[in-house]
Coordinates of C-alpha atoms in Angstrom, one line a residue:
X1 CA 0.0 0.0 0.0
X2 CA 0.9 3.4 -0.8
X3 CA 1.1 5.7 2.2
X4 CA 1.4 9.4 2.5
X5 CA 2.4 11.2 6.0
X6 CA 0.6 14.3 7.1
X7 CA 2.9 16.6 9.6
X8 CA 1.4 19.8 11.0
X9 CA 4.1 21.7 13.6
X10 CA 3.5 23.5 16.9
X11 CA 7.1 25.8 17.1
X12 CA 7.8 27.7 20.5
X13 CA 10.1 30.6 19.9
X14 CA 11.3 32.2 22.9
X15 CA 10.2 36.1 22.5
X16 CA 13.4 38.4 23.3
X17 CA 12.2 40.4 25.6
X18 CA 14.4 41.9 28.6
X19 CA 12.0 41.0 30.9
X20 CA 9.3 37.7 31.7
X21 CA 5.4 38.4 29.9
X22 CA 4.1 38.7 33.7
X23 CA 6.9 39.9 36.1
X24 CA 9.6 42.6 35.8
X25 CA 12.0 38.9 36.0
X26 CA 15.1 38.7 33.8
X27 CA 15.2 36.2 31.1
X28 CA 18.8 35.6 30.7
X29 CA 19.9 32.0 29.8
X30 CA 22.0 30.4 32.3
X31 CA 21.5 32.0 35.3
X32 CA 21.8 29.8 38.7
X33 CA 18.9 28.2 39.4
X34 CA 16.1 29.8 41.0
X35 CA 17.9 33.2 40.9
X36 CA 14.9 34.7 38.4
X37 CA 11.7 34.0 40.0
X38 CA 9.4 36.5 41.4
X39 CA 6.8 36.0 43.4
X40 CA 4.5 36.5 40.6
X41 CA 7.0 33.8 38.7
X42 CA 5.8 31.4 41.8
X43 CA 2.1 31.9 41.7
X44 CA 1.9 33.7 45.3
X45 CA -1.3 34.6 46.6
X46 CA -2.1 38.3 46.6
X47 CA 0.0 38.3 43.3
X48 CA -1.2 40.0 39.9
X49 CA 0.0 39.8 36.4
X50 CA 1.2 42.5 34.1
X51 CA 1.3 42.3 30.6
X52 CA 4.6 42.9 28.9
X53 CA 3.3 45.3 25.9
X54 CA 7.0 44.1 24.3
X55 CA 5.7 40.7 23.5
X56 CA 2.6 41.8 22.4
X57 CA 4.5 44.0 19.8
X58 CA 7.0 41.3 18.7
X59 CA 3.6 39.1 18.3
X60 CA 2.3 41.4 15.9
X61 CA 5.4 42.1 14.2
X62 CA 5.4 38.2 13.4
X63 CA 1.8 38.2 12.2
X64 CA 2.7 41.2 9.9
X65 CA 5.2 39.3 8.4
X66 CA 3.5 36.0 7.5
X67 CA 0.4 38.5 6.3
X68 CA -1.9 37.0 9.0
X69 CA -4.9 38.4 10.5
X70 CA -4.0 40.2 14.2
X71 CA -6.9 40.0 16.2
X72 CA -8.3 43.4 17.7
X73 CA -9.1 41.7 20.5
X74 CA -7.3 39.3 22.2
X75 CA -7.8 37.0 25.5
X76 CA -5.2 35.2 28.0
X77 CA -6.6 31.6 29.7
X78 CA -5.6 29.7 32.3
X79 CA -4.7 26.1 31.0
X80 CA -5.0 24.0 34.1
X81 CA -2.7 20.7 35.2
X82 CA -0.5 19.5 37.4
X83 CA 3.2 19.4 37.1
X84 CA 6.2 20.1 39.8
X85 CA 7.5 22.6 37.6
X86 CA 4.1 24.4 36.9
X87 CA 3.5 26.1 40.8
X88 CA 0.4 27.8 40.2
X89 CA -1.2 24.8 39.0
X90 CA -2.0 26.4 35.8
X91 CA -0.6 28.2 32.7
X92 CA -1.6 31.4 31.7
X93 CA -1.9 31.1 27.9
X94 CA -4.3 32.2 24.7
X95 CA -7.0 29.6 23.9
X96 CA -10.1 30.9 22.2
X97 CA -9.0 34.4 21.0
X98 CA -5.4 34.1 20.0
X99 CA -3.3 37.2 18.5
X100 CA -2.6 35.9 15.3
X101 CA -4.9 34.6 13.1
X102 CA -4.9 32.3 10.0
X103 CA -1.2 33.1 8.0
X104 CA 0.9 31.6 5.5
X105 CA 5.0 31.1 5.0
X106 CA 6.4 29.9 1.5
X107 CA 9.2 27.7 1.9
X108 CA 11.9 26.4 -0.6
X109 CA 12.6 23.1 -1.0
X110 CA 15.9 21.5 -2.2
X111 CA 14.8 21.3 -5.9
X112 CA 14.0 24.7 -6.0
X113 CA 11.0 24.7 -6.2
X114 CA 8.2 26.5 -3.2
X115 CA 5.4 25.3 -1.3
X116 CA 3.1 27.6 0.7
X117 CA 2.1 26.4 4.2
X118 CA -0.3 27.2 6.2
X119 CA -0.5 28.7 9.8
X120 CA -3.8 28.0 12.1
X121 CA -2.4 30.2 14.4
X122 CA 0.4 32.1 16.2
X123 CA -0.4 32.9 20.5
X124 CA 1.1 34.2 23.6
X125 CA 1.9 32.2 26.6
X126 CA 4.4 31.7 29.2
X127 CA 7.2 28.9 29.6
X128 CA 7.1 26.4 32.1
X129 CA 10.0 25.9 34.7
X130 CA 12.1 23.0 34.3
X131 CA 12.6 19.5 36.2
X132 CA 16.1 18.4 36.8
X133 CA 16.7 15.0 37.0
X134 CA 20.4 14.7 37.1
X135 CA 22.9 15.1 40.7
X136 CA 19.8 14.7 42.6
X137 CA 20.6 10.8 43.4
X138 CA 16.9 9.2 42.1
X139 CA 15.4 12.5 42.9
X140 CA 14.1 15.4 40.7
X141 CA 15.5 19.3 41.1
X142 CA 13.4 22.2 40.2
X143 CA 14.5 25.1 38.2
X144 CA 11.8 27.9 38.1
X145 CA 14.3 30.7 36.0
X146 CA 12.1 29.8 33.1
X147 CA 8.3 29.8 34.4
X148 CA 7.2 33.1 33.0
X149 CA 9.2 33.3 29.9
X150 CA 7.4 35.1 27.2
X151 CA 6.6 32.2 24.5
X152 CA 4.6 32.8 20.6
X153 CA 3.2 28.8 20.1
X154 CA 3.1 28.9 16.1
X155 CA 0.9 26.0 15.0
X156 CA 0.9 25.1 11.4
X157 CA -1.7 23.5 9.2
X158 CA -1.4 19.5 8.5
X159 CA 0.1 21.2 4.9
X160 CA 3.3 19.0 5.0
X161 CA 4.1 15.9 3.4
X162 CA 7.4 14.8 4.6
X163 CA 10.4 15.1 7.3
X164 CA 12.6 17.2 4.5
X165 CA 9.8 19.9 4.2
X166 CA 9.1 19.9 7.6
X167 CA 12.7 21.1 8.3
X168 CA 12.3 23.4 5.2
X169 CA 9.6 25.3 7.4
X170 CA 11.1 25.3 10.5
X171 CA 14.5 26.7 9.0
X172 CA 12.0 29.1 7.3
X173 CA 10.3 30.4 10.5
X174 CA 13.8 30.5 12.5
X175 CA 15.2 32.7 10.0
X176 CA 12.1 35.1 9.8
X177 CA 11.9 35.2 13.5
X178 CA 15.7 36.1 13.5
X179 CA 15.0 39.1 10.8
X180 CA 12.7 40.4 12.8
X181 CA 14.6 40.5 16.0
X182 CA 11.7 38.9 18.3
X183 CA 14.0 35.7 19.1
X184 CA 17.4 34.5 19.2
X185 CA 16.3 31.6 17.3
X186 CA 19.2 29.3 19.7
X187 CA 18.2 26.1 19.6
X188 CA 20.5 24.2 21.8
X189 CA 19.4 26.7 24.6
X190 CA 15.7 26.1 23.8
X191 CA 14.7 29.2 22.3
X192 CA 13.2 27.0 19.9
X193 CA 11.3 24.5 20.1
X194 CA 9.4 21.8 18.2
X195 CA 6.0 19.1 18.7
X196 CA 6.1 17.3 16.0
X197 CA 2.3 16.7 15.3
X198 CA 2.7 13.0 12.7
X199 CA 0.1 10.8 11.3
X200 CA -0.2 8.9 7.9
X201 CA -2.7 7.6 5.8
X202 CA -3.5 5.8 2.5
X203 CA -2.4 7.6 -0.9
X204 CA -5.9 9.2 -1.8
X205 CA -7.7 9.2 1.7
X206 CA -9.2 12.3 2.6
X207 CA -9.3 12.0 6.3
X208 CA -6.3 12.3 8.7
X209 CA -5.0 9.2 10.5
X210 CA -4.6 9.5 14.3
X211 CA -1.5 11.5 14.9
X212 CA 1.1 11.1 17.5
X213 CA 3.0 14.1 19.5
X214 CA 6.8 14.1 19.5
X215 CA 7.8 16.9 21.9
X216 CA 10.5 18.7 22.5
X217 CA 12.7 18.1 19.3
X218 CA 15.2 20.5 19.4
X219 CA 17.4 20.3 16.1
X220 CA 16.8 20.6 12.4
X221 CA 18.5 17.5 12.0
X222 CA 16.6 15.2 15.2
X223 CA 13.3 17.4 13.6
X224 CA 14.4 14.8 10.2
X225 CA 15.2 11.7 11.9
X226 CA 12.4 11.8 14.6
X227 CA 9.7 12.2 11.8
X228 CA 11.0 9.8 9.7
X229 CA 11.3 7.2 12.7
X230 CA 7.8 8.0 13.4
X231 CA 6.3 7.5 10.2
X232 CA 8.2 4.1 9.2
X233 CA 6.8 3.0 13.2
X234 CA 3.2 4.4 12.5
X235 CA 2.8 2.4 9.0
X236 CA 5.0 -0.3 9.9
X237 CA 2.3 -0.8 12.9
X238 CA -0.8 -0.7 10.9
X239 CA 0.1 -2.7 8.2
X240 CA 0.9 -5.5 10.9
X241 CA -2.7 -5.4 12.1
X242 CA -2.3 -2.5 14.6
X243 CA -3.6 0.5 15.5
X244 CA -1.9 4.1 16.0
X245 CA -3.3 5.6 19.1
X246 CA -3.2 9.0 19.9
X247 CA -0.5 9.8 22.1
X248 CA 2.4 12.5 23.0
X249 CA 5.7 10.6 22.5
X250 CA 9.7 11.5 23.0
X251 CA 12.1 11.3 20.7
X252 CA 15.7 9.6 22.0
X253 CA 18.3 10.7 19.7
X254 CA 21.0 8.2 20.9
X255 CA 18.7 5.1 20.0
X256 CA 17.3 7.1 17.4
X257 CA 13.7 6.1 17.9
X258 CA 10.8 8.0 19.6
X259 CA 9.2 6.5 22.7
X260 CA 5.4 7.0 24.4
X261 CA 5.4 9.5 27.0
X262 CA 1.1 9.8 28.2
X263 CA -1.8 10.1 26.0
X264 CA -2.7 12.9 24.7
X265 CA -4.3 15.2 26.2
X266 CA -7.4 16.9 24.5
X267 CA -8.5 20.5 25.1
X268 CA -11.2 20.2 27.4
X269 CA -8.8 18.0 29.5
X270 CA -7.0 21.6 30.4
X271 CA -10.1 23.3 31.8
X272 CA -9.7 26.2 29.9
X273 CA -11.2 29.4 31.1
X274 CA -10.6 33.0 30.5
X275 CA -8.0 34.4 33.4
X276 CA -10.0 36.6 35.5
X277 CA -6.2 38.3 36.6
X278 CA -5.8 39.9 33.1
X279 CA -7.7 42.1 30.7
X280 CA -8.8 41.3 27.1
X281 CA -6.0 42.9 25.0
X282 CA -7.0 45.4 22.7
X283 CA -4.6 46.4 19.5
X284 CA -5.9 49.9 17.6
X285 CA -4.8 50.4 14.4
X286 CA -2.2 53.1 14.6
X287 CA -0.3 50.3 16.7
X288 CA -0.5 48.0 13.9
X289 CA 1.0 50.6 11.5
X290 CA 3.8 52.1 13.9
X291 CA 4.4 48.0 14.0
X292 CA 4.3 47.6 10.5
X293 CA 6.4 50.6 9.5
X294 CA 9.1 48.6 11.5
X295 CA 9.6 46.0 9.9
X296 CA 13.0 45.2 7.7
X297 CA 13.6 43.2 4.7
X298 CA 12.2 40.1 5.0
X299 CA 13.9 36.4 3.5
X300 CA 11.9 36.4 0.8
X301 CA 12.3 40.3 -0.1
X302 CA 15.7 39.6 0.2
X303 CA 16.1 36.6 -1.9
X304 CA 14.4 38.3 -4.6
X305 CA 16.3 41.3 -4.6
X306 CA 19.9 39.8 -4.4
X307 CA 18.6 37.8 -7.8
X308 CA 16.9 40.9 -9.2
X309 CA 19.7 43.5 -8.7
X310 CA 23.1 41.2 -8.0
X311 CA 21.9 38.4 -10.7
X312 CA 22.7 35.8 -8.4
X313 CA 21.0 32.1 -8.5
X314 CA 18.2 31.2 -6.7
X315 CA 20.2 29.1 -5.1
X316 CA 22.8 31.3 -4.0
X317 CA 20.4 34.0 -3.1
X318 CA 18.4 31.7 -1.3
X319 CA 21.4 30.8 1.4
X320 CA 23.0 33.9 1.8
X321 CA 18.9 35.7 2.4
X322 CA 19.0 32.5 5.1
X323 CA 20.2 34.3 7.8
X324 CA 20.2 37.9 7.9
X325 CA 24.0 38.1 9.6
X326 CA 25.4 36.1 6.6
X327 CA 23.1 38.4 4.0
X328 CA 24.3 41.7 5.9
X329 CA 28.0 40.3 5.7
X330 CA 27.9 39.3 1.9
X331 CA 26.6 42.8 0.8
X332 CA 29.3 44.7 3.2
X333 CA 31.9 42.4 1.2
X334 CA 29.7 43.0 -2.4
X335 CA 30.1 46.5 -1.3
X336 CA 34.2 46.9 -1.3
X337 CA 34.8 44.7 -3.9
X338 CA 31.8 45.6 -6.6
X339 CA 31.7 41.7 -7.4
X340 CA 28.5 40.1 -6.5
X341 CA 29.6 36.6 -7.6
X342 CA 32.9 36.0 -6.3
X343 CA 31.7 37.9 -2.9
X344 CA 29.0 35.0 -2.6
X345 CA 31.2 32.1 -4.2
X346 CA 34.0 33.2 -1.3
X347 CA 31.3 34.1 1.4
X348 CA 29.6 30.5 0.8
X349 CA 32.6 28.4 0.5
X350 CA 35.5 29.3 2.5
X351 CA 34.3 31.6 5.0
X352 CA 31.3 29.5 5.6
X353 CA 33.9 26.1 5.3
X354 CA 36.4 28.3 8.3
X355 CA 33.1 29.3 10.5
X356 CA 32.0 25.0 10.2
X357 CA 35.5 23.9 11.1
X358 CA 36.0 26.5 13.9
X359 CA 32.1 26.3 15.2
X360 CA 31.7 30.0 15.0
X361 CA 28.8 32.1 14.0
X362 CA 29.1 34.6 11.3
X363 CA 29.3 37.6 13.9
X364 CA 32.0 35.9 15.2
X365 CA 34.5 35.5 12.0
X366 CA 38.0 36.3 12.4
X367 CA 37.8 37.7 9.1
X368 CA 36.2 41.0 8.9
X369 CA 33.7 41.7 5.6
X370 CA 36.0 44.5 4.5
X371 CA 39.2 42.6 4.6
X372 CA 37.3 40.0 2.2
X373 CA 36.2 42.6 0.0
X374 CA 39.9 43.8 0.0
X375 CA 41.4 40.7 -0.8
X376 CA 38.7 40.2 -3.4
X377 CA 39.8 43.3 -5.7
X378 CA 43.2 42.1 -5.1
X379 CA 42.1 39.2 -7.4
X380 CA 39.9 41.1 -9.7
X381 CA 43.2 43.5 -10.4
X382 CA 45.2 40.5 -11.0
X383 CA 48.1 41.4 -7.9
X384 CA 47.1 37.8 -6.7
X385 CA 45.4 34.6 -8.0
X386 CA 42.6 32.7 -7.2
X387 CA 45.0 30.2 -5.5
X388 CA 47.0 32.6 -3.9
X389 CA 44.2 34.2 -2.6
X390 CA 43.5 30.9 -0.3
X391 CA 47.0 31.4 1.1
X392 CA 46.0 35.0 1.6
X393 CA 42.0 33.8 3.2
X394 CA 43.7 31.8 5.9
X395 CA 46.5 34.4 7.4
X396 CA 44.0 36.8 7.3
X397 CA 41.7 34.3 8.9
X398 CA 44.8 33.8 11.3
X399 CA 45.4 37.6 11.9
X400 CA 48.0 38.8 10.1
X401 CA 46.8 41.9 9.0
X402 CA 44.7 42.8 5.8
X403 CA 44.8 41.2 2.1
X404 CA 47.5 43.9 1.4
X405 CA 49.7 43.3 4.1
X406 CA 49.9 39.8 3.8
X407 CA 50.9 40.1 0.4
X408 CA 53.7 42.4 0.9
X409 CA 54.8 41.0 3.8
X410 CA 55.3 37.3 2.0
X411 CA 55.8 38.5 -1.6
X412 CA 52.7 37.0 -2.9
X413 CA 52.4 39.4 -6.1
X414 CA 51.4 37.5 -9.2
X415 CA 53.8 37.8 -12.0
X416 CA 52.0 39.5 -14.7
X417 CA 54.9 40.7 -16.9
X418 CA 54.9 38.7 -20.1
X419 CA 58.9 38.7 -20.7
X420 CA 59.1 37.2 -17.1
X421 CA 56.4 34.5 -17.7
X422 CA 58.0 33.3 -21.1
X423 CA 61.6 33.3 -19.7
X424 CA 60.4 30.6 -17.2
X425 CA 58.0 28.9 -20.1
X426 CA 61.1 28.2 -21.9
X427 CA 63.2 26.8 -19.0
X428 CA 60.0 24.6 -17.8
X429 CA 60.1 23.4 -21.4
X430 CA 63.7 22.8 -22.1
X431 CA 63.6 20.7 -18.5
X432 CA 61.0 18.6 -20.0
X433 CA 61.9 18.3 -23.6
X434 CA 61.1 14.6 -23.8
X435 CA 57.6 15.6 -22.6
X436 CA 57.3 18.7 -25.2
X437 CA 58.2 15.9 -28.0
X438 CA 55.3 13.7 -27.3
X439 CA 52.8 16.3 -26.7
X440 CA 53.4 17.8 -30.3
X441 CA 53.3 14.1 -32.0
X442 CA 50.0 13.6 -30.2
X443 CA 46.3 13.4 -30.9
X444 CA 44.3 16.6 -29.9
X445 CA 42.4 14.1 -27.0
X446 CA 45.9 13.5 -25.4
X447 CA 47.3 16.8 -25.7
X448 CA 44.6 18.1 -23.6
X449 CA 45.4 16.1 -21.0
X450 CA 49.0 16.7 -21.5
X451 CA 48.8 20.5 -21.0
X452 CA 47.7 20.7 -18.1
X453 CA 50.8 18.8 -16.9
X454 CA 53.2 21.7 -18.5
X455 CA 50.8 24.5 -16.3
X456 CA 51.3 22.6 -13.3
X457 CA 55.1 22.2 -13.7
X458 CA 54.7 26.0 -15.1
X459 CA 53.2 26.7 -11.6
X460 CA 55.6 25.1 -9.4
X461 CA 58.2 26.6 -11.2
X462 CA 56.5 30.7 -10.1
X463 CA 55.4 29.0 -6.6
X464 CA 52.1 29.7 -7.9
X465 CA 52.9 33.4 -8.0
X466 CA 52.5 33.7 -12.1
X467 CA 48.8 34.6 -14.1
X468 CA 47.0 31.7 -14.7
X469 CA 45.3 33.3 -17.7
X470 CA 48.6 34.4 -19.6
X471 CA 50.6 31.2 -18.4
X472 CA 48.2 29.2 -20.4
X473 CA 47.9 31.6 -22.9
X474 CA 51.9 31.5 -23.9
X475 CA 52.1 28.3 -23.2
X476 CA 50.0 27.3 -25.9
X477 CA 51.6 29.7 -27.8
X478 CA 55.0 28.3 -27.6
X479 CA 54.0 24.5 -27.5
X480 CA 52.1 24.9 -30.8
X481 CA 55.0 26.6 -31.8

């Protein structure tokens, strides 16, 4: 039987706000624990709420963005259950009357081509704190820094068909939510955060099968596997007579498998009521435009304009517009140089081949965007080549100074006068005489071949220092000679 999987994702993204959506608290990530919870973080009696208006403006600069309805009105509820890490028994949350509305994000995917998913929803609600299970000898710590922290849940339609789009759309909303500044988008800190909502069903069914829940995934890469392990178990379970029950499940990276956790809950198994602490939230228009008149260039904007006005691929344009530090770096290098092509093919490979090896963000780069540029008209005046400019890339990288320095400092100036070049053509020759013999009694398949043994010797002979383009250019010259 033909199967086709159905995937609809619930995304927390951790707002970036200075302060917690209810208390004055600080948000900052690895504090001791315990150190950044208020009373109001705690649930106290006597205690009241205050909105932060921050999140509600980073809410509706997200809505904006995926051209979503904002609701005028909007209401907080109480969820209601029962967990160590949840002290006021309840979490204060947006059921009913969320502040985004129905929305939409078109994705790439790796052929190119785009799809347009959906989104149900985006709403406000606060984190949880956090149970600690380790150095507590077969007990469990609790770490309340966390309980209040301003979330945005953004729940997707059941529009995706497979584990590869659904990373497409995650990558998709981390970078928007990066361009807009609303959150840091770190996933190893939990910043964001993934349910993985998974069912399957017959090619040609209309209906949805019953879905499982994988929580917490916390990678684009465990986001893949966990989706794929849960669709081969979900089929692999019906068609041996079984059924797929509803459930919330975990995924275990190092066995590579996802595992039940409780059944799932449904809505009315939270209680939900409006929270009599807080007041409907009410968003008038001139907000909405002070909010929309913020906003910057978006992916998408971007990708289209680095095609449009730097004639760059789609594919190219599509990974530097991927984050907006790399997109800001490539047109500060673009800018120096005035060479939109080699400022993404050097951007793309070795600067993003030095950040990978070294495990350092763009921000971070030992190489600044204007020494890059510098070294890159360097290579478009011909003073170095492409080759030597690698030497160049990695004592830069190693701080030695800028493109020109380097080159002074080590004599790395191409040799670019013709006399020069064909004085040491003719000793590279009359060293390999034999080899000049052959190459003229051969066919035109072999001497191909051939030459490019007489560049490299040619090469090795200028320590790579001589013109690529006029070495082959005499050469040929004097071998056809």
């Amino acid at each position: 039987m033909q199967w086709e999987t159905v995937i609809g994702l619930e995304i927390h993204a951790q707002l970036a706000t200075q302060s917690k959506i209810f208390s004055g608290s600080a948000t900052t990530f690895g504090a001791e624990p315990n150190t950044q919870a208020s009373l109001v973080d705690l649930g106290m009696p006597g205690t009241l709420p205050v909105l932060n208006a921050e999140a509600v403006r980073m809410a509706c600069k997200f809505g904006l963005a995926i051209d979503a309805e904002i609701a005028p009105k909007n209401v907080f509820a109480r969820k209601n259950y029962f967990y160590p890490d949840l002290p006021k028994g309840y979490q204060t949350s947006q059921m009913d009357h969320p502040i985004v509305g129905k929305g939409h994000l078109d994705i790439t995917l790796e052929d190119g081509s785009t799809r347009r998913i959906g989104i149900t929803r985006a709403h406000l609600e606060e984190d949880a704190g956090k149970s600690l299970h380790e150095d507590f000898h077969g007990m469990s710590g609790i770490d309340l820094n966390r309980a209040g922290t301003p979330l945005l849940e953004i729940v997707s339609e059941p529009d995706i068909r497979s584990a590869k789009e659904a990373v497409a759309y995650v990558k998709a909303i981390h970078a928007l939510v990066r361009y807009l500044g609303i959150c840091d988008g770190n996933m190893a800190e939990g910043s964001l955060r993934c349910d993985c909502n998974v069912s399957v069903r017959p090619k040609g069914q209309a209906e949805f099968g019953t879905r499982a829940e994988i929580k917490n995934v916390n990678s684009f890469r465990f986001i893949e596997k966990a989706i794929n392990h849960e669709v081969q178990r979900q089929i692999e379970l019906i068609e041996d007579g079984g059924k797929v029950v509803q459930e919330t499940r975990l995924y275990d990276p190092n066995k590579d498998e996802t595992r039940s956790m409780r059944s799932k809950e449904e809505a009315n198994d939270y209680r939900y009521f409006p929270c009599p602490d807080l007041l409907p939230v009410v968003i008038e228009q001139s907000f909405l435009d002070e909010v929309r008149a913020s906003l910057p260039e978006l992916p998408v904007q971007k990708r289209e304009r680095f095609e449009r006005e730097f004639g760059l691929s789609a594919y190219d344009a599509t990974v530097l517009a991927a984050s907006r530090e790399m997109a800001d770096y490539f047109e500060a290098v673009q800018q120096v140089c005035g060479d939109a092509k080699l400022s993404a093919n050097w951007v793309m490979g070795e600067l993003s081949s030095l950040l990978n090896k070294d495990g350092l963000e763009i921000d971070q780069s030992p190489v600044s965007a204007e020494q890059l540029g510098g070294m890159i008209l360097r290579i478009k005046d011909d003073t170095i080549s492409g080759k030597i400019a690698k030497m160049v890339f990695e004592a830069m990288a190693a701080g030695e100074g800028s493109a020109d320095e380097i080159i002074e400092k080590k004599g790395l100036k191409q040799v670019t006068d013709s006399g020069a070049i064909e004085k040491m053509l003719d000793e590279v020759l009359t060293a390999n005489a034999e080899q000049v013999e052959q190459y003229r009694s051969s066919d035109e398949a072999k001497r191909g071949k051939m030459f490019g043994f007489f560049v490299g010797q040619a090469m090795k002979a200028s320590k790579g220092k001589a013109n690529p383009g006029q070495v082959n250019q005499l050469l040929k010259k004097k071998l056809e000679g």
